[in-house]
Coordinates of C-alpha atoms and ligand atoms in Angstrom, one line a residue:
M1 CA 0.0 0.0 0.0
A2 CA 1.1 3.5 -0.7
G3 CA 3.2 5.2 1.9
G4 CA 5.9 7.7 2.4
G5 CA 8.2 6.9 5.3
F6 CA 6.4 5.2 8.1
V7 CA 6.9 3.7 11.4
D8 CA 5.0 0.4 11.8
A9 CA 4.6 -1.5 14.9
Q10 CA 2.9 -4.4 13.2
G11 CA 4.5 -7.7 14.1
G12 CA 6.5 -5.9 16.8
A13 CA 8.1 -7.9 19.6
R14 CA 5.1 -7.4 21.9
A15 CA 2.3 -8.0 19.3
E16 CA 0.6 -10.7 21.3
Y17 CA 0.0 -8.2 24.1
Y18 CA -1.7 -5.5 22.0
E19 CA -5.2 -4.6 23.2
Y20 CA -7.8 -2.8 21.2
N21 CA -11.5 -2.2 20.6
I22 CA -13.1 -1.0 17.4
T23 CA -13.8 2.6 18.3
W24 CA -15.8 5.3 16.7
Y25 CA -12.6 7.2 16.3
F26 CA -11.2 4.4 14.3
I27 CA -14.4 4.1 12.2
F28 CA -14.2 7.8 11.5
A29 CA -10.6 7.5 10.2
T30 CA -11.7 4.6 8.0
V31 CA -14.5 6.6 6.5
V32 CA -12.1 9.5 5.6
A33 CA -9.7 7.0 4.2
A34 CA -12.4 5.5 2.1
L35 CA -13.1 8.9 0.7
G36 CA -9.4 9.0 -0.5
G37 CA -10.0 5.7 -2.4
S38 CA -13.2 7.0 -4.0
L39 CA -11.5 10.2 -5.0
F40 CA -8.9 8.2 -6.9
G41 CA -11.5 5.9 -8.3
Y42 CA -13.9 8.6 -9.4
D43 CA -11.2 10.1 -11.5
L44 CA -10.1 6.8 -13.0
G45 CA -13.7 6.2 -14.0
V46 CA -14.8 9.7 -15.2
S47 CA -12.1 10.5 -17.8
G48 CA -12.9 7.5 -20.0
G49 CA -16.5 8.5 -20.3
V50 CA -15.8 12.2 -20.8
T51 CA -13.3 11.7 -23.6
S52 CA -16.0 9.8 -25.6
M53 CA -18.6 12.5 -25.1
D54 CA -19.4 14.4 -28.4
H55 CA -20.0 17.8 -26.7
F56 CA -16.6 17.5 -24.9
L57 CA -14.8 16.5 -28.1
K58 CA -16.5 19.3 -30.1
E59 CA -15.3 21.9 -27.6
F60 CA -11.7 20.8 -27.1
F61 CA -10.7 18.2 -29.6
H62 CA -12.4 19.2 -32.8
E63 CA -10.1 17.1 -34.9
V64 CA -11.1 14.0 -33.1
Y65 CA -14.7 14.9 -33.2
K66 CA -14.6 15.6 -37.0
R67 CA -12.7 12.3 -37.6
K68 CA -15.3 10.5 -35.6
Q69 CA -18.2 12.0 -37.6
E70 CA -16.7 11.6 -41.0
H71 CA -15.7 7.9 -40.8
L72 CA -12.4 8.6 -42.5
K73 CA -10.9 6.1 -44.8
E74 CA -8.5 5.0 -42.0
T75 CA -9.6 2.0 -40.1
D76 CA -11.9 2.6 -37.1
Y77 CA -9.1 1.6 -34.8
C78 CA -7.7 5.1 -35.3
K79 CA -10.8 7.1 -34.6
Y80 CA -9.6 8.5 -31.3
D81 CA -5.9 8.5 -31.9
N82 CA -4.8 11.9 -30.8
Q83 CA -1.9 12.6 -28.5
L84 CA -3.5 15.7 -27.0
L85 CA -6.6 13.7 -26.1
T86 CA -4.5 11.1 -24.4
L87 CA -2.5 13.8 -22.7
F88 CA -5.7 14.9 -21.1
T89 CA -5.9 11.5 -19.4
S90 CA -2.2 10.8 -18.7
S91 CA -1.2 14.3 -17.5
L92 CA -2.8 13.5 -14.2
Y93 CA -0.7 10.4 -13.7
F94 CA 2.6 12.2 -14.7
A95 CA 1.7 14.9 -12.1
A96 CA 0.8 12.2 -9.5
L97 CA 4.2 10.5 -10.1
L98 CA 6.2 13.7 -9.5
S99 CA 4.2 14.7 -6.5
T100 CA 4.7 11.4 -4.7
F101 CA 8.3 12.5 -4.0
V102 CA 7.1 15.8 -2.3
A103 CA 4.2 13.9 -0.6
S104 CA 6.7 11.4 0.9
H105 CA 8.6 14.3 2.4
V106 CA 5.6 16.1 3.7
T107 CA 4.1 12.9 5.1
R108 CA 7.3 12.2 7.0
N109 CA 8.1 15.7 8.3
K110 CA 4.8 17.4 8.6
G111 CA 2.6 14.4 9.4
R112 CA -0.1 12.4 7.6
R113 CA -2.9 14.9 8.2
A114 CA -1.0 17.7 6.4
S115 CA -0.6 15.5 3.3
I116 CA -4.3 14.6 3.4
L117 CA -5.3 18.3 3.5
V118 CA -2.9 19.3 0.7
G119 CA -4.2 16.4 -1.4
A120 CA -7.8 17.4 -0.9
V121 CA -7.2 21.1 -1.6
S122 CA -5.3 20.3 -4.8
F123 CA -7.9 17.9 -6.0
F124 CA -10.7 20.3 -5.3
L125 CA -9.0 23.1 -7.3
G126 CA -8.3 20.8 -10.1
A127 CA -11.9 19.7 -10.3
I128 CA -13.1 23.4 -10.3
L129 CA -10.6 24.3 -13.1
N130 CA -11.8 21.3 -15.1
A131 CA -15.5 22.0 -14.6
F132 CA -15.1 25.7 -15.8
A133 CA -12.4 25.0 -18.4
Q134 CA -12.5 27.4 -21.4
N135 CA -9.5 26.1 -23.2
L136 CA -7.2 23.1 -23.4
A137 CA -4.6 24.7 -21.1
M138 CA -7.1 25.1 -18.3
L139 CA -8.1 21.5 -18.8
I140 CA -4.6 20.1 -18.6
I141 CA -3.6 22.3 -15.7
G142 CA -6.7 21.2 -13.9
R143 CA -5.7 17.5 -14.6
C144 CA -2.2 18.2 -13.2
L145 CA -3.8 19.6 -10.0
L146 CA -6.0 16.5 -9.7
G147 CA -2.8 14.5 -10.2
V148 CA -1.1 16.2 -7.3
G149 CA -4.1 15.5 -5.2
I150 CA -4.0 11.8 -6.1
G151 CA -0.2 11.7 -5.6
F152 CA -0.6 13.0 -2.0
G153 CA -3.8 11.0 -1.4
N154 CA -2.5 7.7 -2.6
Q155 CA 0.7 8.1 -0.6
T156 CA -0.9 9.1 2.6
V157 CA -4.5 7.9 3.0
P158 CA -3.8 4.2 2.9
L159 CA -0.8 4.8 5.2
Y160 CA -3.0 6.7 7.6
L161 CA -5.4 3.8 7.6
S162 CA -2.8 1.1 8.2
E163 CA -1.4 3.1 11.1
M164 CA -4.7 3.7 12.7
A165 CA -5.9 0.1 12.2
P166 CA -5.3 -2.5 14.9
A167 CA -2.6 -4.9 13.6
K168 CA -5.0 -7.8 13.4
V169 CA -7.4 -6.2 10.9
R170 CA -4.8 -4.4 8.9
G171 CA -5.0 -6.7 5.9
A172 CA -8.8 -6.2 5.6
V173 CA -8.4 -2.5 5.9
N174 CA -5.8 -2.5 3.1
Q175 CA -8.3 -4.2 0.8
L176 CA -10.9 -1.6 1.7
F177 CA -8.9 1.1 -0.1
Q178 CA -9.2 -1.0 -3.3
L179 CA -12.9 -1.5 -2.7
T180 CA -13.6 2.2 -2.4
T181 CA -11.4 2.9 -5.5
T182 CA -13.6 0.5 -7.5
L183 CA -16.8 2.0 -6.1
G184 CA -15.5 5.4 -7.1
I185 CA -15.0 4.1 -10.7
F186 CA -18.5 2.6 -10.7
I187 CA -20.2 5.8 -9.5
A188 CA -18.3 7.8 -12.1
N189 CA -19.8 5.7 -14.8
F190 CA -23.3 6.3 -13.5
V191 CA -22.6 10.0 -13.5
N192 CA -21.3 9.9 -17.0
N193 CA -24.4 8.0 -18.1
A194 CA -26.6 10.6 -16.6
T195 CA -24.7 13.6 -18.0
E196 CA -23.6 12.5 -21.5
K197 CA -26.7 13.8 -23.4
H198 CA -26.5 17.3 -22.1
P199 CA -24.2 19.8 -23.9
K200 CA -22.6 20.8 -20.6
G201 CA -22.9 17.4 -19.0
W202 CA -19.1 16.8 -19.1
R203 CA -18.6 19.9 -16.9
L204 CA -20.9 18.3 -14.3
S205 CA -19.1 14.9 -14.6
L206 CA -15.7 16.6 -14.0
G207 CA -17.0 19.1 -11.4
L208 CA -18.6 16.5 -9.2
A209 CA -15.1 15.4 -8.2
T210 CA -15.2 18.3 -5.8
I211 CA -17.6 16.4 -3.6
P212 CA -15.3 13.7 -2.4
A213 CA -12.4 16.3 -2.2
L214 CA -14.5 18.6 0.0
L215 CA -15.6 15.7 2.3
M216 CA -12.0 14.6 2.6
F217 CA -10.8 18.1 3.4
V218 CA -13.5 18.6 6.1
G219 CA -12.8 15.0 7.4
G220 CA -9.1 15.8 7.4
L221 CA -9.6 18.9 9.5
F222 CA -11.1 16.8 12.3
L223 CA -8.7 13.8 12.0
P224 CA -6.1 13.3 14.7
E225 CA -2.5 12.7 13.6
T226 CA -1.5 9.0 13.8
P227 CA 0.3 7.9 16.9
N228 CA 3.1 6.6 14.7
S229 CA 3.6 10.0 13.1
L230 CA 3.5 11.8 16.5
V231 CA 6.1 9.4 17.9
E232 CA 8.2 9.9 14.7
Q233 CA 8.1 13.7 15.4
G234 CA 9.1 13.2 19.0
R235 CA 5.7 14.1 20.4
L236 CA 5.5 11.1 22.6
E237 CA 2.8 12.2 25.1
E238 CA 0.4 13.2 22.4
G239 CA 1.2 10.0 20.5
R240 CA 0.2 7.9 23.5
K241 CA -3.0 9.8 24.1
V242 CA -4.1 9.3 20.5
L243 CA -3.3 5.6 20.7
E244 CA -5.4 5.2 23.8
R245 CA -8.3 7.0 22.2
V246 CA -8.2 5.1 19.0
R247 CA -7.8 1.7 20.7
G248 CA -10.5 2.6 23.3
T249 CA -8.3 1.4 26.2
T250 CA -5.5 2.8 28.4
K251 CA -3.7 -0.6 28.2
V252 CA -1.6 0.4 25.2
E253 CA 1.8 0.0 26.8
A254 CA 3.0 -2.9 24.7
E255 CA 2.0 -1.4 21.4
F256 CA 3.3 2.0 22.4
Q257 CA 6.7 0.6 23.3
D258 CA 6.9 -1.2 20.0
L259 CA 6.1 2.0 18.2
I260 CA 8.9 3.8 19.9
E261 CA 11.4 1.0 19.1
A262 CA 10.2 0.9 15.5
S263 CA 10.6 4.6 15.3
E264 CA 14.2 4.5 16.6
A265 CA 15.1 1.7 14.2
A266 CA 13.6 3.6 11.3
K267 CA 15.6 6.7 12.3
A268 CA 18.8 4.7 12.4
I269 CA 18.5 4.0 8.7
K270 CA 20.2 6.9 7.0
H271 CA 19.9 5.9 3.4
P272 CA 16.7 3.9 2.9
F273 CA 16.8 4.0 -0.9
R274 CA 20.5 2.9 -1.0
N275 CA 19.5 0.2 1.5
L276 CA 16.9 -1.1 -0.9
L277 CA 19.5 -1.6 -3.6
K278 CA 21.6 -3.9 -1.4
R279 CA 22.0 -7.4 -2.7
K280 CA 20.1 -8.9 0.3
N281 CA 17.1 -6.8 -0.6
R282 CA 17.0 -8.0 -4.2
P283 CA 13.8 -10.1 -3.9
Q284 CA 11.8 -7.1 -2.4
L285 CA 13.2 -4.7 -5.0
V286 CA 12.5 -7.0 -8.0
I287 CA 9.1 -8.3 -6.8
G288 CA 7.7 -5.5 -4.6
A289 CA 9.1 -2.2 -5.8
L290 CA 9.4 -2.9 -9.6
G291 CA 7.8 -6.1 -10.9
I292 CA 4.3 -6.0 -9.3
P293 CA 3.5 -2.3 -9.7
A294 CA 4.7 -2.3 -13.3
F295 CA 3.0 -5.6 -14.2
Q296 CA -0.2 -4.4 -12.6
Q297 CA -0.5 -1.7 -15.3
L298 CA 0.9 -3.9 -18.1
T299 CA -2.2 -6.1 -17.7
G300 CA -3.9 -3.5 -19.9
M301 CA -6.6 -3.0 -17.3
N302 CA -6.5 0.7 -17.3
S303 CA -6.7 0.9 -21.1
V304 CA -10.0 -0.8 -20.7
L305 CA -11.0 1.5 -17.9
F306 CA -9.9 4.8 -19.4
Y307 CA -11.0 4.0 -22.9
A308 CA -13.8 1.4 -22.6
P309 CA -16.4 3.9 -23.8
V310 CA -14.1 5.0 -26.6
I311 CA -13.3 1.4 -27.5
F312 CA -17.0 0.4 -27.5
Q313 CA -17.7 3.4 -29.7
S314 CA -14.9 2.6 -32.0
L315 CA -16.5 -0.8 -32.3
G316 CA -19.7 0.8 -33.6
F317 CA -21.7 1.0 -30.3
G318 CA -23.8 4.1 -30.0
S319 CA -22.6 6.7 -27.4
A320 CA -25.1 5.7 -24.7
A321 CA -24.7 1.9 -25.3
A322 CA -20.9 2.4 -25.0
L323 CA -21.3 4.1 -21.6
W324 CA -23.7 1.5 -20.4
S325 CA -21.4 -1.3 -21.5
S326 CA -18.6 0.3 -19.5
T327 CA -20.9 0.5 -16.4
I328 CA -21.3 -3.2 -16.7
T329 CA -17.6 -3.8 -16.9
T330 CA -16.8 -1.5 -14.0
G331 CA -19.5 -3.3 -11.9
S332 CA -17.4 -6.4 -12.4
L333 CA -14.5 -4.6 -10.9
V334 CA -16.4 -3.9 -7.6
L335 CA -17.5 -7.6 -7.6
G336 CA -13.8 -8.7 -8.0
A337 CA -12.7 -6.5 -5.1
L338 CA -15.4 -8.1 -2.9
I339 CA -14.4 -11.6 -3.9
S340 CA -10.8 -10.8 -3.1
M341 CA -11.6 -9.3 0.3
A342 CA -13.5 -12.4 1.2
L343 CA -11.2 -15.1 0.0
V344 CA -7.6 -13.9 -0.4
D345 CA -6.6 -14.8 3.1
K346 CA -8.1 -18.3 2.7
L347 CA -7.0 -19.2 -0.8
G348 CA -3.8 -17.3 -0.9
R349 CA -2.2 -14.7 -3.2
R350 CA -0.6 -17.1 -5.6
A351 CA -3.8 -18.9 -6.3
F352 CA -5.6 -15.7 -7.3
F353 CA -2.6 -14.4 -9.4
L354 CA -2.3 -17.7 -11.3
E355 CA -6.0 -18.6 -12.0
A356 CA -7.0 -15.0 -12.8
G357 CA -3.8 -14.6 -15.0
F358 CA -4.9 -17.7 -17.0
E359 CA -8.4 -16.3 -17.4
M360 CA -7.1 -12.8 -18.4
I361 CA -4.8 -14.3 -21.1
C362 CA -7.8 -16.3 -22.6
C363 CA -9.9 -13.1 -22.6
M364 CA -7.3 -11.0 -24.4
V365 CA -6.8 -13.7 -27.0
A366 CA -10.6 -14.0 -27.5
V367 CA -10.9 -10.2 -28.0
A368 CA -8.0 -10.1 -30.5
V369 CA -9.4 -13.1 -32.5
T370 CA -12.9 -11.6 -32.5
L371 CA -11.7 -8.3 -33.7
A372 CA -9.4 -9.8 -36.3
L373 CA -12.2 -11.7 -37.8
N374 CA -15.0 -9.2 -37.6
F375 CA -13.7 -5.7 -37.4
G376 CA -12.2 -3.0 -39.6
Q377 CA -12.8 -0.8 -42.6
G378 CA -15.6 1.2 -41.0
V379 CA -18.1 -1.6 -40.7
A380 CA -19.9 -1.7 -37.3
L381 CA -20.0 -5.0 -35.4
S382 CA -23.2 -7.0 -35.2
K383 CA -25.2 -6.9 -32.0
G384 CA -24.3 -10.5 -31.1
I385 CA -20.6 -9.9 -31.4
G386 CA -20.9 -6.6 -29.5
I387 CA -22.5 -8.5 -26.6
F388 CA -19.9 -11.2 -26.7
L389 CA -17.2 -8.6 -26.4
V390 CA -18.9 -6.9 -23.4
V391 CA -19.1 -10.3 -21.7
I392 CA -15.4 -11.1 -22.4
I393 CA -14.2 -7.7 -21.3
S394 CA -16.3 -8.0 -18.1
L395 CA -14.7 -11.4 -17.4
F396 CA -11.3 -9.9 -17.9
V397 CA -12.1 -7.0 -15.5
L398 CA -13.5 -9.4 -12.9
A399 CA -10.3 -11.4 -13.1
F400 CA -8.2 -8.3 -12.6
G401 CA -10.4 -7.0 -9.9
R402 CA -9.8 -10.1 -7.7
S403 CA -6.1 -10.5 -8.5
W404 CA -3.7 -7.8 -9.8
G405 CA -6.0 -4.9 -8.7
P406 CA -6.0 -5.5 -4.9
L407 CA -2.9 -7.7 -4.7
G408 CA -0.8 -5.2 -6.7
W409 CA -0.9 -3.1 -3.6
L410 CA -1.3 -5.7 -0.9
V411 CA 1.7 -7.9 -1.7
P412 CA 4.3 -5.1 -1.9
S413 CA 3.0 -3.8 1.4
E414 CA 3.7 -7.1 3.1
I415 CA 7.1 -8.0 1.9
F416 CA 9.4 -5.0 2.8
P417 CA 11.2 -5.3 6.1
L418 CA 11.2 -2.2 8.3
E419 CA 14.6 -0.9 7.1
T420 CA 13.4 -0.6 3.5
R421 CA 9.7 -0.2 4.0
S422 CA 9.4 3.6 3.5
A423 CA 11.7 3.7 0.5
G424 CA 10.0 0.6 -0.9
Q425 CA 6.5 1.9 -0.6
S426 CA 7.4 5.2 -2.3
M427 CA 8.9 3.3 -5.2
V428 CA 5.7 1.2 -5.4
V429 CA 3.6 4.3 -5.9
C430 CA 6.0 5.9 -8.3
V431 CA 6.4 2.9 -10.5
N432 CA 2.7 2.3 -10.5
M433 CA 1.9 5.9 -11.5
L434 CA 4.7 5.9 -14.2
F435 CA 3.2 2.9 -15.9
T436 CA -0.4 4.2 -15.5
A437 CA 0.7 7.3 -17.3
L438 CA 2.6 5.5 -20.0
I439 CA -0.3 3.1 -20.7
A440 CA -2.7 6.1 -20.8
Q441 CA -0.5 7.9 -23.3
C442 CA 0.4 5.0 -25.5
F443 CA -2.8 2.9 -25.7
L444 CA -4.8 4.7 -28.4
V445 CA -1.8 5.2 -30.7
S446 CA -1.0 1.5 -30.3
L447 CA -4.6 0.5 -30.9
C448 CA -4.4 2.6 -34.2
H449 CA -1.2 1.0 -35.4
L450 CA -1.2 -2.5 -33.9
R451 CA -5.0 -2.9 -34.3
Y452 CA -6.3 -6.1 -32.7
G453 CA -2.7 -7.0 -32.1
I454 CA -2.5 -4.7 -29.1
F455 CA -4.7 -7.2 -27.1
L456 CA -2.2 -10.0 -28.0
V457 CA 0.6 -7.7 -26.7
F458 CA -1.3 -7.4 -23.4
G459 CA -2.0 -11.2 -23.4
G460 CA 1.8 -11.7 -23.9
F461 CA 2.6 -9.4 -20.9
I462 CA 0.1 -11.3 -18.7
L463 CA 1.7 -14.6 -19.7
I464 CA 5.1 -13.2 -18.6
M465 CA 3.8 -11.9 -15.3
T466 CA 2.0 -15.1 -14.6
L467 CA 5.2 -17.0 -15.0
F468 CA 7.0 -14.4 -12.9
I469 CA 4.5 -15.0 -10.1
Y470 CA 4.7 -18.8 -10.5
F471 CA 8.5 -19.0 -10.3
L472 CA 9.4 -16.0 -8.1
L473 CA 6.7 -15.1 -5.6
P474 CA 6.4 -17.3 -2.5
E475 CA 3.0 -17.5 -0.8
T476 CA 2.7 -14.7 1.8
K477 CA -0.8 -15.6 3.1
Q478 CA -1.0 -15.5 6.9
V479 CA 2.8 -15.2 7.2
P480 CA 3.6 -12.6 9.9
I481 CA 5.6 -9.7 8.5
E482 CA 8.6 -10.4 10.7
E483 CA 8.9 -13.9 9.2
I484 CA 8.7 -13.0 5.6
H485 CA 12.5 -13.1 5.3
L486 CA 12.3 -16.9 5.9
L487 CA 10.4 -17.2 2.7
W488 CA 13.3 -15.8 0.7
Q489 CA 15.8 -18.0 2.5
N490 CA 13.9 -21.1 1.6
H491 CA 13.0 -20.1 -2.0
W492 CA 14.7 -22.0 -4.8
F493 CA 15.9 -18.8 -6.6
W494 CA 16.0 -16.1 -3.9
K495 CA 18.0 -18.0 -1.4
R496 CA 21.2 -17.2 -3.2
Y497 CA 20.6 -13.5 -2.3
C498 CA 20.2 -14.1 1.4
D499 CA 23.3 -13.2 3.3
H500 CA 24.6 -16.0 5.3
D501 CA 25.6 -13.7 8.2
D502 CA 22.2 -12.2 8.1
Q503 CA 20.6 -15.6 8.5
L504 CA 22.8 -16.4 11.4
Q505 CA 21.9 -13.2 13.1
Q506 CA 18.2 -13.8 12.6
V507 CA 18.5 -17.3 14.1
E508 CA 20.4 -15.9 17.1
R509 CA 17.8 -13.2 17.6
K510 CA 15.1 -15.9 17.5
L511 CA 16.9 -18.0 20.0
E512 CA 17.3 -15.0 22.3
Q513 CA 13.6 -14.4 22.2
V514 CA 12.9 -18.1 23.1
Ligands
BGC601 C1 -4.9 0.1 -9.8 C2 -5.5 1.1 -10.7 C3 -6.8 0.5 -11.3 C4 -7.7 0.1 -10.3 C5 -8.9 -0.5 -10.9 C6 -5.9 -0.2 -8.8 O1 -5.4 -1.2 -7.9 O2 -3.8 0.7 -9.2 O3 -4.6 1.5 -11.7 O4 -7.4 1.4 -12.2 O5 -7.1 -0.8 -9.4 O6 -9.4 -1.5 -10.1

């Protein structure tokens, strides 16, 4: 999960003595965090619909609008290929990527609450600028402000949540962020369906993003700083008080001591990024910081999400049918998140990655073959084939929604040891945003040039990532965080990277504890 430098007492030496109740204070923090997810999701969902609305295209992307109306000689795959149009979508993620570096600094030095407030304000301003945009510049600057909001929000809100949650329910809380992201996407689709007919409807779609931002800002004003952050800043007394309130008991000694120790250990690490590059951290670097966040985006999921209405229109669906089809597909995303929440701790991470990976490859091949046989030269698809494609894309989304979607954040968050956790989590967010932006920028031009072949390219990537998981990711289900290192030591490939001295030290430490 996203995070910029944090002190985590999870799995601390005294974990078995932690006491807690689920308090209103904690529930309040969860609700505010949920708003952070829906903010991210609303934006993910709204841009695809807006970029396929005629009134929006007429006003800002006349070229695209004209091409769409005229049915140019070029194949239909190219109808929407316009780098400025894609910049509208991707600018947000480039801005988010850059702002995660600043967010990480603010989160660490000024606290989690400060970052939540900055994120909400920036997102709010971006939404206003977009809703009242008179020209392309206003639109793109607005998108960048939204991006800064998402950079701060994604970095901090999930972190705030994990720090406030009692250790025993932290996994479920982590998944909650994904659930609210998918709900945000789903709601955005309904909004687009309602507004797309009206000439100014797109303004409402973009402007409604102010609502979650406003709620998050107001919620943020009343939020307490996390105990972890207060301890990190040396405000021990306050930290203890907040911990007592949030846990609903004064018996927080064990957890508080672990927090202080974790904070000291984290402070002792002078160069967390350099630490991450050390040989002994190679498994976490390759799997957690680079592989999983990049692969999550290379599934092609966001191309479907950003451009589903555009794809369906390119395929000859009417504008309203295209938006409804994308509502069905995003509904599958919510269902996927629910399935994952319910079963991932029972069935394991690998099982979901592998079975869903197989399903996603089949879906991509089915889309490519269907298009290769039935599509091109300006001829609209028959109704039957259109419905078949909606079903296949929904199955693909359902598979992503229970595997790479939630696990793309959950697995990295469980494999970094304390000394590289903050640096590792910052890299997860950056790599994820970088690949989100690249896919947003490159998808339509690739669709134009590679035609149905683009879906085979995604299928190929999914095959590679499924093999990557099969050979390189050990099962982390129900493994306490402090024992994750044993997984690498016993792994057929990663064991060569585990320092012998390190292993000895760990055994000695275990013996001392016994
Ligand atoms: C991903 C997003 C994606 C969303 C959809 C998230 O986990 O990071 O890129 O759009 O899931 O479910």
